[in-house]
């Protein structure tokens, strides 16, 4: 009798990053620390912190995926991971360099966009308050 396996799907906001079958184990990171999933683990939901998601299949061996914040949901043999950004690789040092380069650059842009949006919202609220007093 073959050992039970899991199905892993990693989703990004606008595409499927990875869809794997025959996954024997998964390790993910939360704010409280990392935890492992095996095929017989009870169903669960976890909020993921930015970090490394590790999974293992017979065909690929151990695979590392750098993920941004997101959610992991395990129901039966299916594990769904929904994250904002992901980068895959087998070499942890190269993956770390890619994460620093990719995620930090995006974070700076995101902070700039948030700052502009906050200014627009403040301006809108100020004009709205002025309009109400007239």
XYZ file of C-alpha atoms in Angstrom:
134
model
C 0.000 0.000 0.000
C 1.537 3.368 -1.016
C 2.181 5.971 1.651
C -0.439 8.758 1.752
C 0.526 12.005 0.046
C -0.768 15.572 -0.044
C -1.687 17.931 -2.873
C -0.126 21.399 -2.584
C -1.325 24.487 -4.422
C 0.439 27.839 -3.949
C -1.691 30.773 -5.119
C -0.626 34.335 -5.828
C -3.168 37.162 -6.238
C -3.440 36.722 -10.023
C -1.997 33.298 -10.824
C -1.156 29.814 -9.598
C 2.506 29.744 -8.562
C 2.772 25.973 -8.036
C 0.518 22.934 -8.084
C 2.142 19.739 -6.781
C 0.849 16.250 -6.092
C 2.555 13.490 -4.139
C 3.850 15.831 -1.434
C 5.110 13.881 1.582
C 5.727 16.803 3.967
C 5.402 20.587 4.212
C 7.076 23.018 6.619
C 5.705 26.562 6.914
C 6.440 29.599 9.072
C 3.983 31.558 11.204
C 4.582 34.428 13.632
C 4.771 31.837 16.430
C 7.408 29.741 14.632
C 7.588 27.025 12.022
C 5.422 23.909 11.929
C 5.243 20.788 9.811
C 2.412 19.113 7.963
C 2.221 15.395 7.252
C -0.564 13.702 5.273
C -2.446 12.446 8.361
C -2.399 15.766 10.243
C -5.808 17.121 11.192
C -7.282 19.906 9.083
C -6.036 23.352 10.044
C -5.676 27.004 9.076
C -2.571 29.109 9.731
C -1.588 32.722 9.072
C 1.810 32.622 7.394
C 4.602 35.054 8.090
C 7.133 36.009 5.411
C 9.663 33.189 5.269
C 10.554 29.895 3.633
C 7.937 27.264 2.808
C 9.510 23.835 2.318
C 7.875 20.840 0.675
C 9.140 17.435 -0.396
C 8.134 15.120 -3.218
C 9.682 11.870 -4.440
C 10.310 13.365 -7.891
C 11.806 16.742 -6.882
C 13.164 16.082 -3.402
C 13.183 19.057 -1.043
C 12.013 22.335 -2.612
C 12.117 25.788 -1.015
C 9.691 28.627 -1.747
C 10.154 32.072 -0.259
C 6.698 33.438 0.532
C 5.322 36.736 1.701
C 2.502 36.883 4.259
C -0.493 34.723 3.539
C -2.745 31.900 4.661
C -2.350 28.119 4.682
C -5.441 25.875 4.715
C -5.259 22.075 5.032
C -8.402 20.076 4.317
C -7.904 16.336 4.006
C -5.045 15.689 1.568
C -5.288 19.185 0.033
C -3.101 22.057 1.211
C -3.832 25.504 -0.196
C -1.332 28.311 0.381
C -2.400 31.808 -0.651
C 0.349 34.452 -0.491
C 1.058 37.886 -1.934
C 4.427 36.980 -3.463
C 6.548 33.843 -3.911
C 9.968 32.917 -5.286
C 11.055 29.290 -5.718
C 14.487 27.640 -5.673
C 16.608 24.764 -4.416
C 19.623 26.747 -3.164
C 18.784 28.599 0.057
C 21.587 31.161 -0.234
C 20.525 32.201 -3.751
C 16.906 32.204 -2.674
C 17.730 34.502 0.242
C 19.511 36.921 -2.113
C 16.532 36.891 -4.474
C 14.134 37.525 -1.594
C 16.135 40.466 -0.293
C 16.404 41.956 -3.771
C 12.796 41.323 -4.866
C 10.814 41.768 -1.646
C 12.723 44.779 -0.316
C 12.387 46.650 -3.628
C 8.664 45.964 -3.718
C 8.301 46.984 -0.092
C 9.817 50.400 -0.847
C 7.397 50.885 -3.752
C 4.499 49.714 -1.631
C 5.392 52.186 1.126
C 5.526 54.981 -1.452
C 2.100 54.047 -2.809
C 0.647 53.860 0.698
C 2.054 57.314 1.496
C 0.472 58.805 -1.636
C -2.855 57.096 -0.871
C -2.810 58.439 2.698
C -2.248 61.980 1.377
C -5.112 61.591 -1.098
C -7.435 60.306 1.619
C -6.477 63.131 3.965
C -7.081 65.700 1.227
C -10.452 64.154 0.406
C -11.528 64.164 4.063
C -10.395 67.786 4.482
C -12.389 68.892 1.400
C -15.401 66.871 2.530
C -15.310 68.482 5.993
C -15.042 71.943 4.391
C -17.965 71.140 2.095
C -20.144 70.094 5.064
C -19.486 73.381 6.905
C -20.583 75.532 3.944
